[in-house]
CSV table of N, CA and C in Angstrom, one decimal:
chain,number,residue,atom,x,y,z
A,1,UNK,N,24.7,169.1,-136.1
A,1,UNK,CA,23.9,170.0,-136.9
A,1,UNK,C,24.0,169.8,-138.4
A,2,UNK,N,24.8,169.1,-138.8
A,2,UNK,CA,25.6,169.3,-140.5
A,2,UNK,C,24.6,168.4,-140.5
A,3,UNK,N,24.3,166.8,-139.9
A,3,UNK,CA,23.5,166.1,-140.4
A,3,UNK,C,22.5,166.2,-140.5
A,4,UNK,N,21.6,166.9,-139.4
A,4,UNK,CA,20.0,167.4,-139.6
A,4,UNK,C,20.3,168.5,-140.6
A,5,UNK,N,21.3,169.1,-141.3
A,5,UNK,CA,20.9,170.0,-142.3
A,5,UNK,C,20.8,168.7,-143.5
A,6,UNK,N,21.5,168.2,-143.6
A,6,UNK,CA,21.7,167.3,-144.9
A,6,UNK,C,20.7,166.6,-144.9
A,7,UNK,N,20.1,166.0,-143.1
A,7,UNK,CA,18.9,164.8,-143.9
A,7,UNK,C,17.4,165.8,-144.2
A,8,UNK,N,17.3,166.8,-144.0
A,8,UNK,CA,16.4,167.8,-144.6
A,8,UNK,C,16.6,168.2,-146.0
A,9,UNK,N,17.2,169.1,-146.5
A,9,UNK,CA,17.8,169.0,-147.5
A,9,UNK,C,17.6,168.3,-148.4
A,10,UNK,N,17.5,166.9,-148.0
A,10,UNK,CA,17.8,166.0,-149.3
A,10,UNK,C,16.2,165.0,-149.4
A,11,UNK,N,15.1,165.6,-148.3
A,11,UNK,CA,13.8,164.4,-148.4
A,11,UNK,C,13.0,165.8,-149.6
A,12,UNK,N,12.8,164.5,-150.1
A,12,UNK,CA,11.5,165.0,-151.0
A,12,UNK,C,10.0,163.8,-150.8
A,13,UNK,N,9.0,164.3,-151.3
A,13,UNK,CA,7.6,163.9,-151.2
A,13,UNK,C,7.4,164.2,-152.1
A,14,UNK,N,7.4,162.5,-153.1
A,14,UNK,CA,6.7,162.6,-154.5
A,14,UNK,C,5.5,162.1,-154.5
A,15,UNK,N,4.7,162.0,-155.3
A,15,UNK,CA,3.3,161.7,-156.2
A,15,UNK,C,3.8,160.6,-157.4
A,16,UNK,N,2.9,159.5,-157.1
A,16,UNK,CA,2.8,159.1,-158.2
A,16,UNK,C,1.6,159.8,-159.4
A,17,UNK,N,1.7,159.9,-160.5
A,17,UNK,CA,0.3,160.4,-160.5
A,17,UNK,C,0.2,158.8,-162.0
A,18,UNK,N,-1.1,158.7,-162.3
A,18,UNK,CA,-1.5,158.3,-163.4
A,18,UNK,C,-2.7,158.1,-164.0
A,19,UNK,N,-3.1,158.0,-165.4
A,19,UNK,CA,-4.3,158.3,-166.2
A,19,UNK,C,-4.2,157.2,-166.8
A,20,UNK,N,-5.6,156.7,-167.1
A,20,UNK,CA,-5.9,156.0,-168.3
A,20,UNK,C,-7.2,155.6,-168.9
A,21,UNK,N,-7.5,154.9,-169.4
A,21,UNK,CA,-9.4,154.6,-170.1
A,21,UNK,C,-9.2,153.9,-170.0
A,22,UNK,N,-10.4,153.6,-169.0
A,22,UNK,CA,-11.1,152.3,-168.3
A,22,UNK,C,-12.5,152.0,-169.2
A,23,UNK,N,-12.4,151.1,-169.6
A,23,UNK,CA,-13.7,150.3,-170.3
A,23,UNK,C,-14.1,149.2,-169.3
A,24,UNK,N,-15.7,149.3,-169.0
A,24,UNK,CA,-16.2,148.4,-167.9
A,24,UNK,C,-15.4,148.0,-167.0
A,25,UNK,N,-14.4,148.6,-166.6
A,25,UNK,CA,-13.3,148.7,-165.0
A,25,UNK,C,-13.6,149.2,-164.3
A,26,UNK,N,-13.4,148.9,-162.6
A,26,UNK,CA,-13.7,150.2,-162.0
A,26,UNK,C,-13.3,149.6,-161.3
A,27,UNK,N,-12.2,150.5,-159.9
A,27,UNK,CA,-11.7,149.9,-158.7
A,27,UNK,C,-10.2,149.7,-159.0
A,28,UNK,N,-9.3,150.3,-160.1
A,28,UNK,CA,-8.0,149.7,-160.2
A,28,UNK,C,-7.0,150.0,-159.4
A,29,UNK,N,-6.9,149.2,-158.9
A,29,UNK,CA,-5.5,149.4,-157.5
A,29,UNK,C,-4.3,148.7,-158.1
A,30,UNK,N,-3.3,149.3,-157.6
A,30,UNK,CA,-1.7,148.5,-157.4
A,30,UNK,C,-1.8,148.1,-155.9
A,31,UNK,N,-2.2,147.4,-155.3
A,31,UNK,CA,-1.9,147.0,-154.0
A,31,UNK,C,-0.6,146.9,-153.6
A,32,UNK,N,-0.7,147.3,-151.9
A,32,UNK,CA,0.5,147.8,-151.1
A,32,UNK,C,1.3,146.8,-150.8
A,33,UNK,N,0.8,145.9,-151.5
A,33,UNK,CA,1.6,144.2,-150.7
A,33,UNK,C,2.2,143.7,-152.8
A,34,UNK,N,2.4,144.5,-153.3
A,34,UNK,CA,2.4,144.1,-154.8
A,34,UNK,C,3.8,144.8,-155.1
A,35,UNK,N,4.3,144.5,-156.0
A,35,UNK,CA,6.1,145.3,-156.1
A,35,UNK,C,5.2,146.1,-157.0
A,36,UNK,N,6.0,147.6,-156.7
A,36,UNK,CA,5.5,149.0,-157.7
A,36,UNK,C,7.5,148.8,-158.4
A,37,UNK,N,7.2,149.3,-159.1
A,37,UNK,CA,8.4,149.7,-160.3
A,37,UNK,C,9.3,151.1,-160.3
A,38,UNK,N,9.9,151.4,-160.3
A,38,UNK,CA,10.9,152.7,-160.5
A,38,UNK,C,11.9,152.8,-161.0
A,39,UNK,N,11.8,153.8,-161.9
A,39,UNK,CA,13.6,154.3,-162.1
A,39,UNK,C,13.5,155.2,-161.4
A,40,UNK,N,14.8,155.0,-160.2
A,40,UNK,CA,15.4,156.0,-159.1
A,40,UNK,C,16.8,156.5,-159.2
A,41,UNK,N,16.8,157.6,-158.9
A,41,UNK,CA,18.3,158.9,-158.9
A,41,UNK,C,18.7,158.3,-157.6
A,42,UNK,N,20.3,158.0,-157.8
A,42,UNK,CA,20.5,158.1,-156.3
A,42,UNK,C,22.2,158.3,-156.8
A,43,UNK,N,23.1,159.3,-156.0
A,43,UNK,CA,23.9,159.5,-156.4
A,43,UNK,C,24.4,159.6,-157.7
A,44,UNK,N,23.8,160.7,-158.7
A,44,UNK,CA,23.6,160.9,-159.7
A,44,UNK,C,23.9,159.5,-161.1
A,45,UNK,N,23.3,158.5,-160.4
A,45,UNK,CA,22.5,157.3,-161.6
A,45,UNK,C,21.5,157.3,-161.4
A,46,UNK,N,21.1,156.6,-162.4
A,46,UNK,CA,19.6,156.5,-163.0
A,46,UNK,C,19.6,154.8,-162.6
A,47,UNK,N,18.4,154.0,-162.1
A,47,UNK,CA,18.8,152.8,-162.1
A,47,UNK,C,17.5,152.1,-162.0
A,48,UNK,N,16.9,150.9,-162.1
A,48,UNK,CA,15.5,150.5,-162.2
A,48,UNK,C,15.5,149.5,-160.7
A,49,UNK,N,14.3,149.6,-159.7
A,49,UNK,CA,14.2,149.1,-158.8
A,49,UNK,C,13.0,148.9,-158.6
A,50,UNK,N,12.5,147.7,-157.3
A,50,UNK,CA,11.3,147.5,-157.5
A,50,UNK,C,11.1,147.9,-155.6
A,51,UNK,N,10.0,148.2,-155.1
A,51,UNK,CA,9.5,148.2,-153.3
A,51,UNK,C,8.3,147.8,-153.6
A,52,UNK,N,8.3,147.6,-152.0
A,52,UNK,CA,6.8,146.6,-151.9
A,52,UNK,C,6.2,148.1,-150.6
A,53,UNK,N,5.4,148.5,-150.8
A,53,UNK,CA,5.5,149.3,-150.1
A,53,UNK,C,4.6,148.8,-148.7
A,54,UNK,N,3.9,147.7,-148.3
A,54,UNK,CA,3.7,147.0,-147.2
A,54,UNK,C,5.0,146.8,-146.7
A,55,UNK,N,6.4,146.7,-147.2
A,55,UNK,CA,7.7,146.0,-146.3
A,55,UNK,C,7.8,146.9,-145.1
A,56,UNK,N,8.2,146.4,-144.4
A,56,UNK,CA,8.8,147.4,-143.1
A,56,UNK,C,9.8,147.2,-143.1
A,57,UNK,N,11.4,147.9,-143.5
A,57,UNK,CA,12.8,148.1,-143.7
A,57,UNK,C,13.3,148.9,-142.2
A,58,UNK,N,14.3,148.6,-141.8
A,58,UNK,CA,14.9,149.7,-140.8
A,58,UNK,C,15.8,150.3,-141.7
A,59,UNK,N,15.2,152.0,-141.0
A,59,UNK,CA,16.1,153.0,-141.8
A,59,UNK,C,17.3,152.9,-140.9
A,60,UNK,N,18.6,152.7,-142.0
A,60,UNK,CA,20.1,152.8,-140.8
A,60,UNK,C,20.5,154.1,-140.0
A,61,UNK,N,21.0,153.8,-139.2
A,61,UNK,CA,21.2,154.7,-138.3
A,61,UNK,C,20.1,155.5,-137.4
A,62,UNK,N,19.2,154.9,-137.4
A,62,UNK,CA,17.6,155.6,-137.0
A,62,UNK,C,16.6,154.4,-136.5
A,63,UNK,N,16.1,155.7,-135.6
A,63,UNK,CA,14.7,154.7,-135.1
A,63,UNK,C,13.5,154.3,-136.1
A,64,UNK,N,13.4,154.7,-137.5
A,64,UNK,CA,12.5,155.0,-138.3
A,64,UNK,C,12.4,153.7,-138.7
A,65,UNK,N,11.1,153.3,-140.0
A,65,UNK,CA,11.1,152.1,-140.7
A,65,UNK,C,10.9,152.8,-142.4
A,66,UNK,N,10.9,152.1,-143.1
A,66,UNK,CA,10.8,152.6,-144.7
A,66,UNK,C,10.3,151.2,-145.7
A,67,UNK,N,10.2,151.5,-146.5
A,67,UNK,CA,10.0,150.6,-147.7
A,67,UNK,C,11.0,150.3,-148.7
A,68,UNK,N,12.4,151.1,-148.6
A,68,UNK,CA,13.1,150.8,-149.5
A,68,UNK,C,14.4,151.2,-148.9
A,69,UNK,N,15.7,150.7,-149.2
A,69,UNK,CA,16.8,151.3,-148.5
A,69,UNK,C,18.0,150.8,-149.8
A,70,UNK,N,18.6,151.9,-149.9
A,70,UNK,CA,20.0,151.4,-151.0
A,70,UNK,C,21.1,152.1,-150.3
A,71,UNK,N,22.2,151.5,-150.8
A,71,UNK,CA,23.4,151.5,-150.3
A,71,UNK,C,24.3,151.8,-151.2
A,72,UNK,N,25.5,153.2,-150.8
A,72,UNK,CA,26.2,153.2,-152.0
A,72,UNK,C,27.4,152.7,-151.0
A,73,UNK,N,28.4,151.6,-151.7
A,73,UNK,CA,29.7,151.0,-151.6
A,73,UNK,C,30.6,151.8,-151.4
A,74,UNK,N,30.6,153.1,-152.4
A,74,UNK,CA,32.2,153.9,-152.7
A,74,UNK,C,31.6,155.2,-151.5
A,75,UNK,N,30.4,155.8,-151.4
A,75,UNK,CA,30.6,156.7,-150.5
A,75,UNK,C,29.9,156.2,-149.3
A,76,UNK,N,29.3,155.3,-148.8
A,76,UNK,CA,28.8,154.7,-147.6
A,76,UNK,C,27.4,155.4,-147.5
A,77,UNK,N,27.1,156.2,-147.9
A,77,UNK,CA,25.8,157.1,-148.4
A,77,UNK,C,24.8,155.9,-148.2
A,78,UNK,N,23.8,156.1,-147.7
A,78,UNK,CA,22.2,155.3,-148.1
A,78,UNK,C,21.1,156.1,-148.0
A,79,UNK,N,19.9,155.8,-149.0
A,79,UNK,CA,19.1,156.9,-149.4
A,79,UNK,C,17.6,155.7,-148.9
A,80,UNK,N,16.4,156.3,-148.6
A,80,UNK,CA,15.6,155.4,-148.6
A,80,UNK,C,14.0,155.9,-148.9
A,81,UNK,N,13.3,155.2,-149.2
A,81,UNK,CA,11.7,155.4,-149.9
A,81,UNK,C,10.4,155.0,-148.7
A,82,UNK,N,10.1,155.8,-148.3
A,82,UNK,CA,8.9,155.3,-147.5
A,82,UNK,C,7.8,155.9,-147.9
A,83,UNK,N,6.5,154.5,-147.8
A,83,UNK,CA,5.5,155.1,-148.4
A,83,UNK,C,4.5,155.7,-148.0
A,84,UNK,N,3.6,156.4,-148.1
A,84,UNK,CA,3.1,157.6,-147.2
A,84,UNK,C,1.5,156.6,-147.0
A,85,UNK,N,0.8,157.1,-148.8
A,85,UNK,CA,-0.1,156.2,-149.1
A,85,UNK,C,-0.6,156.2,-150.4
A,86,UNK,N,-1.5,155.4,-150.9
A,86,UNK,CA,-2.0,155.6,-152.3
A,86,UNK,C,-3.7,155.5,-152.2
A,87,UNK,N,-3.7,155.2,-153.2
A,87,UNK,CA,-5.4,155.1,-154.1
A,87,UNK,C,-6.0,154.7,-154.8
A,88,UNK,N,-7.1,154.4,-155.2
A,88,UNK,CA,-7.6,153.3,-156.2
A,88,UNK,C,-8.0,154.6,-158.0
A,89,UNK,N,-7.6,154.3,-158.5
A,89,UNK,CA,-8.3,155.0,-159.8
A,89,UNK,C,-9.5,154.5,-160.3
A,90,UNK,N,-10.8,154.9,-160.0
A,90,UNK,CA,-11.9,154.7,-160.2
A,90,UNK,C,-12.6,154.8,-161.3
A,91,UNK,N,-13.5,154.0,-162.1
A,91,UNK,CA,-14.1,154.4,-163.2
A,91,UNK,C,-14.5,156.2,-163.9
A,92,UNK,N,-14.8,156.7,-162.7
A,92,UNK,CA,-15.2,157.8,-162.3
A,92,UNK,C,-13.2,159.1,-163.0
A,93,UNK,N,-12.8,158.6,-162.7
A,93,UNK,CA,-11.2,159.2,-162.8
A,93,UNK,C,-10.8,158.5,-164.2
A,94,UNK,N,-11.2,158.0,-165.3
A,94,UNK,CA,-10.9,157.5,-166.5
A,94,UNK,C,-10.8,158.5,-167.2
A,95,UNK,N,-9.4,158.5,-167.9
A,95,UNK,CA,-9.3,159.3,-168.7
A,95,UNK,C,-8.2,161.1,-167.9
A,96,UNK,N,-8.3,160.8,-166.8
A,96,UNK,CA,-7.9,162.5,-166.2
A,96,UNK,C,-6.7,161.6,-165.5
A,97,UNK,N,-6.0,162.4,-164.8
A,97,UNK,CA,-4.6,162.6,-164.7
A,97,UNK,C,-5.1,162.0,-162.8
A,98,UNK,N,-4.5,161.2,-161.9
A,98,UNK,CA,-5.0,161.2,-160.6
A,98,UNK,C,-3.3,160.6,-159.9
A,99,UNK,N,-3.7,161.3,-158.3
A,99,UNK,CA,-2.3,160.3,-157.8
A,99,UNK,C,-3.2,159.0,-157.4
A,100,UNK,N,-2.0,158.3,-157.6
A,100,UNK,CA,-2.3,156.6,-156.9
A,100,UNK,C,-1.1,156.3,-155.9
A,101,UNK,N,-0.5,157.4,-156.0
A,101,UNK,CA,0.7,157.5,-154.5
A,101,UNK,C,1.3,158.2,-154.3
A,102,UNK,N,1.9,158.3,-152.9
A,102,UNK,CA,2.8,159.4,-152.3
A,102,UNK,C,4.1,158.6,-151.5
A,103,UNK,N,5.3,158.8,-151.9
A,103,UNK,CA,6.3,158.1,-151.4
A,103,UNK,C,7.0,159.5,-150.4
A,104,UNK,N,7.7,159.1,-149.6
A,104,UNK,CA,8.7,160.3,-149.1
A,104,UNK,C,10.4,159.8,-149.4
A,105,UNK,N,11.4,160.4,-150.0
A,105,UNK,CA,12.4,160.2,-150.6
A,105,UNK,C,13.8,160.8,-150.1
A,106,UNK,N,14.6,160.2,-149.2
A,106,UNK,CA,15.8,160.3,-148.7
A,106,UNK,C,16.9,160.6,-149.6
A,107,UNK,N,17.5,160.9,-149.9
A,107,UNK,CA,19.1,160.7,-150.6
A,107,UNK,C,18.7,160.3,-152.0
A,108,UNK,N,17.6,160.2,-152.4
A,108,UNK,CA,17.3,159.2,-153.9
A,108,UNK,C,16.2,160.2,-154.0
A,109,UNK,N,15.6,160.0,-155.4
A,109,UNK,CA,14.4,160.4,-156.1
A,109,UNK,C,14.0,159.6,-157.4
A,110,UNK,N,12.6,159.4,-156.8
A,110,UNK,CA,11.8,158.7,-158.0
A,110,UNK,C,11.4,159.3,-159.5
A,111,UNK,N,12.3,158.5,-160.1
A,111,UNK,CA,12.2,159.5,-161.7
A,111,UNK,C,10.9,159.2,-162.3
A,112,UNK,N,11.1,157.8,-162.4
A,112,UNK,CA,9.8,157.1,-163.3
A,112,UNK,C,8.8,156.2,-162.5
A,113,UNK,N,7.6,156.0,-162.9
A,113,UNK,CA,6.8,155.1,-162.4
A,113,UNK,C,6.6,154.3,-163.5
A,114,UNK,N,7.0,152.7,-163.2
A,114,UNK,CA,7.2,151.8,-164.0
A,114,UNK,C,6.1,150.9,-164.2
A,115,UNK,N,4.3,150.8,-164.5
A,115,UNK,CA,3.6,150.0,-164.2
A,115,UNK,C,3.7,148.6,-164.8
A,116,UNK,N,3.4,147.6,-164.2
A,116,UNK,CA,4.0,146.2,-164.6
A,116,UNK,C,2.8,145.5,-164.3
A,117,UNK,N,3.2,144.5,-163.2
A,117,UNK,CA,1.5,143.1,-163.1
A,117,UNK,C,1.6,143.1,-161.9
A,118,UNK,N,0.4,143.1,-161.1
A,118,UNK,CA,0.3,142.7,-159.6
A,118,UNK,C,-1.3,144.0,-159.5
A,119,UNK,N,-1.5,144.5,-160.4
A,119,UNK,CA,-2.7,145.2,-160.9
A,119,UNK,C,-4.2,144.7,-160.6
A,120,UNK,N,-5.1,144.9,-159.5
A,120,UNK,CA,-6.3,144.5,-159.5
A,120,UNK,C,-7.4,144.9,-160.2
A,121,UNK,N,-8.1,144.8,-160.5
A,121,UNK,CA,-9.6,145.6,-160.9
A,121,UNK,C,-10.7,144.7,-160.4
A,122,UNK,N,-11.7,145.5,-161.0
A,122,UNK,CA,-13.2,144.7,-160.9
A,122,UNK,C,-13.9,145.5,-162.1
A,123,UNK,N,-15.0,144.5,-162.6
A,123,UNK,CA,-15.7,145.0,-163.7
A,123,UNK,C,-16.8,145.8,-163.2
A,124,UNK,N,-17.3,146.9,-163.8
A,124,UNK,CA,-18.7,147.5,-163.3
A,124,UNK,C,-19.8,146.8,-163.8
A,125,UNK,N,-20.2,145.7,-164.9
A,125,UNK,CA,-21.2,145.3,-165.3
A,125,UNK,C,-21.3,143.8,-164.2
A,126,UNK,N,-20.3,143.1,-163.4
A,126,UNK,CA,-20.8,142.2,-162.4
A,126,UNK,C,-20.3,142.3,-161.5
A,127,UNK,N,-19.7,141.0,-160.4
A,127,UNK,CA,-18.8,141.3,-159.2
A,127,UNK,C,-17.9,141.0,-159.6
A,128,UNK,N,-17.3,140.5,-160.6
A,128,UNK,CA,-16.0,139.8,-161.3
A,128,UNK,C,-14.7,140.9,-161.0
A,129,UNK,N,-13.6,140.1,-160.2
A,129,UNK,CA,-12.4,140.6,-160.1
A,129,UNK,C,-11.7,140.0,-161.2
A,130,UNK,N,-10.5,141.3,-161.6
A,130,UNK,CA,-9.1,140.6,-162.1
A,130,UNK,C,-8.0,140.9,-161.4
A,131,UNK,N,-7.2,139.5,-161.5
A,131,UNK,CA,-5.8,139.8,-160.0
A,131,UNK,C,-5.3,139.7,-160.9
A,132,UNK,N,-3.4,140.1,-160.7
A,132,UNK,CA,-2.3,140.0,-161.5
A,132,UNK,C,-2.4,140.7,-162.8
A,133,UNK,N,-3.2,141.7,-162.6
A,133,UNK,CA,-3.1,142.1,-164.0
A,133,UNK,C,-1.7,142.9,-164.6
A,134,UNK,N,-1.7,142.7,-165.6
A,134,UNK,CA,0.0,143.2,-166.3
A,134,UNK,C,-0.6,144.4,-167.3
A,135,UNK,N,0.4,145.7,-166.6
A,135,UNK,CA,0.1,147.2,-167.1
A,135,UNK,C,1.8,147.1,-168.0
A,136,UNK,N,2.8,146.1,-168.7
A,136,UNK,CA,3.9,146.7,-168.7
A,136,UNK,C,3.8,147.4,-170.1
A,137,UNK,N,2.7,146.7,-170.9
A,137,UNK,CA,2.6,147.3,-172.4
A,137,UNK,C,2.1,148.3,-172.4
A,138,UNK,N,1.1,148.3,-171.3
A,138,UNK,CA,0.2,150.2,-171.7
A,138,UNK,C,-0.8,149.6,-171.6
A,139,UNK,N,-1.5,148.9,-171.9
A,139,UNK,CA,-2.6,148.3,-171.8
A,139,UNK,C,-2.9,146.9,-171.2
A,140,UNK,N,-4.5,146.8,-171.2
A,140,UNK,CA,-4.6,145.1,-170.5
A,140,UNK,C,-6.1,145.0,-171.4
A,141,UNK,N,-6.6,143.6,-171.9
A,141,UNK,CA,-8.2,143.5,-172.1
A,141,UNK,C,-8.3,142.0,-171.8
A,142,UNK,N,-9.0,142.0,-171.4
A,142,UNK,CA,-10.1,141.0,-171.1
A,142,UNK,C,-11.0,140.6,-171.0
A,143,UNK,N,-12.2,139.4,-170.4
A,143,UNK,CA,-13.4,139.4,-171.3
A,143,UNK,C,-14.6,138.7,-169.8
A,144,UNK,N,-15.3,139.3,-169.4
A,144,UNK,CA,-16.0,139.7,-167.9
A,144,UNK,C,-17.2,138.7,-168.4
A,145,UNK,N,-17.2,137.0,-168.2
A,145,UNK,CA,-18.0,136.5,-168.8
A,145,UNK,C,-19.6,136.6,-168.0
A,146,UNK,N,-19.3,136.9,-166.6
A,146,UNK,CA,-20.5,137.2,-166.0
A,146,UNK,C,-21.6,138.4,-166.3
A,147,UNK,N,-20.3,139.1,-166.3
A,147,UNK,CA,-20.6,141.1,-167.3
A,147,UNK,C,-21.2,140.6,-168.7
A,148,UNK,N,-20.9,139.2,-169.6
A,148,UNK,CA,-21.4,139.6,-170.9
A,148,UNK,C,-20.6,140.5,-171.7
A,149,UNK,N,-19.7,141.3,-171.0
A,149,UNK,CA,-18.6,142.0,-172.1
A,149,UNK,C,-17.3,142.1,-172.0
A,150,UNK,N,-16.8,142.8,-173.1
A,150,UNK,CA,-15.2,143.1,-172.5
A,150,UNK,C,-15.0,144.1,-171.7
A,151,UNK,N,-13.8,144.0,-171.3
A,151,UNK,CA,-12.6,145.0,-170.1
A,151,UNK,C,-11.6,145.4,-170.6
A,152,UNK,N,-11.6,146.2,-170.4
A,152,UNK,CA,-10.1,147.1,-171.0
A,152,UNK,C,-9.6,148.4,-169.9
A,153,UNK,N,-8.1,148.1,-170.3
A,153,UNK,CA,-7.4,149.4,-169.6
A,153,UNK,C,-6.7,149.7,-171.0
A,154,UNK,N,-6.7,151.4,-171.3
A,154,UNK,CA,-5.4,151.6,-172.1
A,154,UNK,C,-5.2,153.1,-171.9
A,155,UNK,N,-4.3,153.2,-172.9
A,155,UNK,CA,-3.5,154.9,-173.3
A,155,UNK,C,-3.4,155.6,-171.9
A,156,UNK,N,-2.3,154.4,-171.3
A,156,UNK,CA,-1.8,154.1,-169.9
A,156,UNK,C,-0.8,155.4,-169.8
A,157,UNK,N,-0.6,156.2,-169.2
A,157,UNK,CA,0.3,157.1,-168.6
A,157,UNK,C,0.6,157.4,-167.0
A,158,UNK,N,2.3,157.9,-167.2
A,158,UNK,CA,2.4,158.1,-165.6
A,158,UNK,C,3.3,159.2,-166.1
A,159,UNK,N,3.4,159.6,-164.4
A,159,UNK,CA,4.3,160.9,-164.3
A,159,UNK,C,4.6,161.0,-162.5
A,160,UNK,N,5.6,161.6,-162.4
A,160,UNK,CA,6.6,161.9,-160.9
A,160,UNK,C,6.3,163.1,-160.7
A,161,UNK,N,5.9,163.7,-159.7
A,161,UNK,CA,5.6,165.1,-159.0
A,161,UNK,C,6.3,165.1,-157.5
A,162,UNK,N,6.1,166.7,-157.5
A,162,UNK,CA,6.2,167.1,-156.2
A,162,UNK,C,5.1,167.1,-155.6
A,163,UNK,N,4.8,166.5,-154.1
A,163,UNK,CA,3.8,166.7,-153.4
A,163,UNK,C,3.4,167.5,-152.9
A,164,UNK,N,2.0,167.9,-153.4
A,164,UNK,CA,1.7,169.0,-152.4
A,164,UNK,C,1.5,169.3,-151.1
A,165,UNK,N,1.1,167.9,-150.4
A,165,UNK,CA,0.7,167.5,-148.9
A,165,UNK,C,1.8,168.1,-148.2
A,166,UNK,N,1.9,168.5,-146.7
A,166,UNK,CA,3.0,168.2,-145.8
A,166,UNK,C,3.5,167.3,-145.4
């Protein structure tokens, strides 16, 4: 009974959320097969880590699977990240606050959402994709030669929530 109180207890269901201005963008995904970024709490440190949230992990001691699994040495404690799902931020969503994911959170919690490169888009003025795009500065531009114009992402923000979902 002590352990079904404690593994309750301790899951949370965060939100990624994030905002930004999209100039001739539309379609921007972090894809599920791409490393997402975090600073995670896990036994009261702060620490930077990366999941792929396509991985399939076995959760220890359990029939379950997850996306992320840590281990502490000195208390034998392991905490783990599984992803629920995410979303594309649309031309349409530029500028306003939206989730682009929901993790569920064992023993640990996601402080920060760290955006980096592995970033897709597509331009609204042709069919033109961009892969690998790198969000680590806050921004990205580029130049959509089929479109005839430039591309831009900027005044890039994120934030950690509680989930409203069940």
């Amino acid at each position: 009974f002590f352990f079904v109180f404690w593994a309750v207890s301790t899951m949370v269901k965060l939100d990624v959320m994030f905002k930004c201005d999209l100039e001739n963008v539309t379609e921007l995904t972090l894809p599920t097969n791409a490393r997402w970024y975090f600073n995670i709490e896990f036994e009261g440190d702060e620490k930077e880590i990366y999941l792929i949230p396509a991985e399939k992990l076995e959760v220890p001691n359990s029939r379950g699977e997850c996306c992320f699994v840590m281990h502490s040495k000195e208390t034998k404690k392991h905490a783990t990240v599984t992803f629920i799902k995410n979303a594309e931020y649309n031309e349409s969503d530029s500028g306003k606050l939206k989730r682009i994911g929901t993790f569920e959170c064992r023993g640990c919690e996601l402080v920060k959402f760290l955006p980096r490169s592995g970033w897709e888009a597509s331009s609204t003025k042709s069919d033109t994709s961009f892969d690998d795009i790198d969000l680590t500065e806050g921004d990205w531009a580029d130049y959509d030669e089929r479109g005839n114009e430039s591309v831009m992402i900027s005044e890039l923000e994120t934030e950690i929530c509680r989930s409203k979902e069940k």
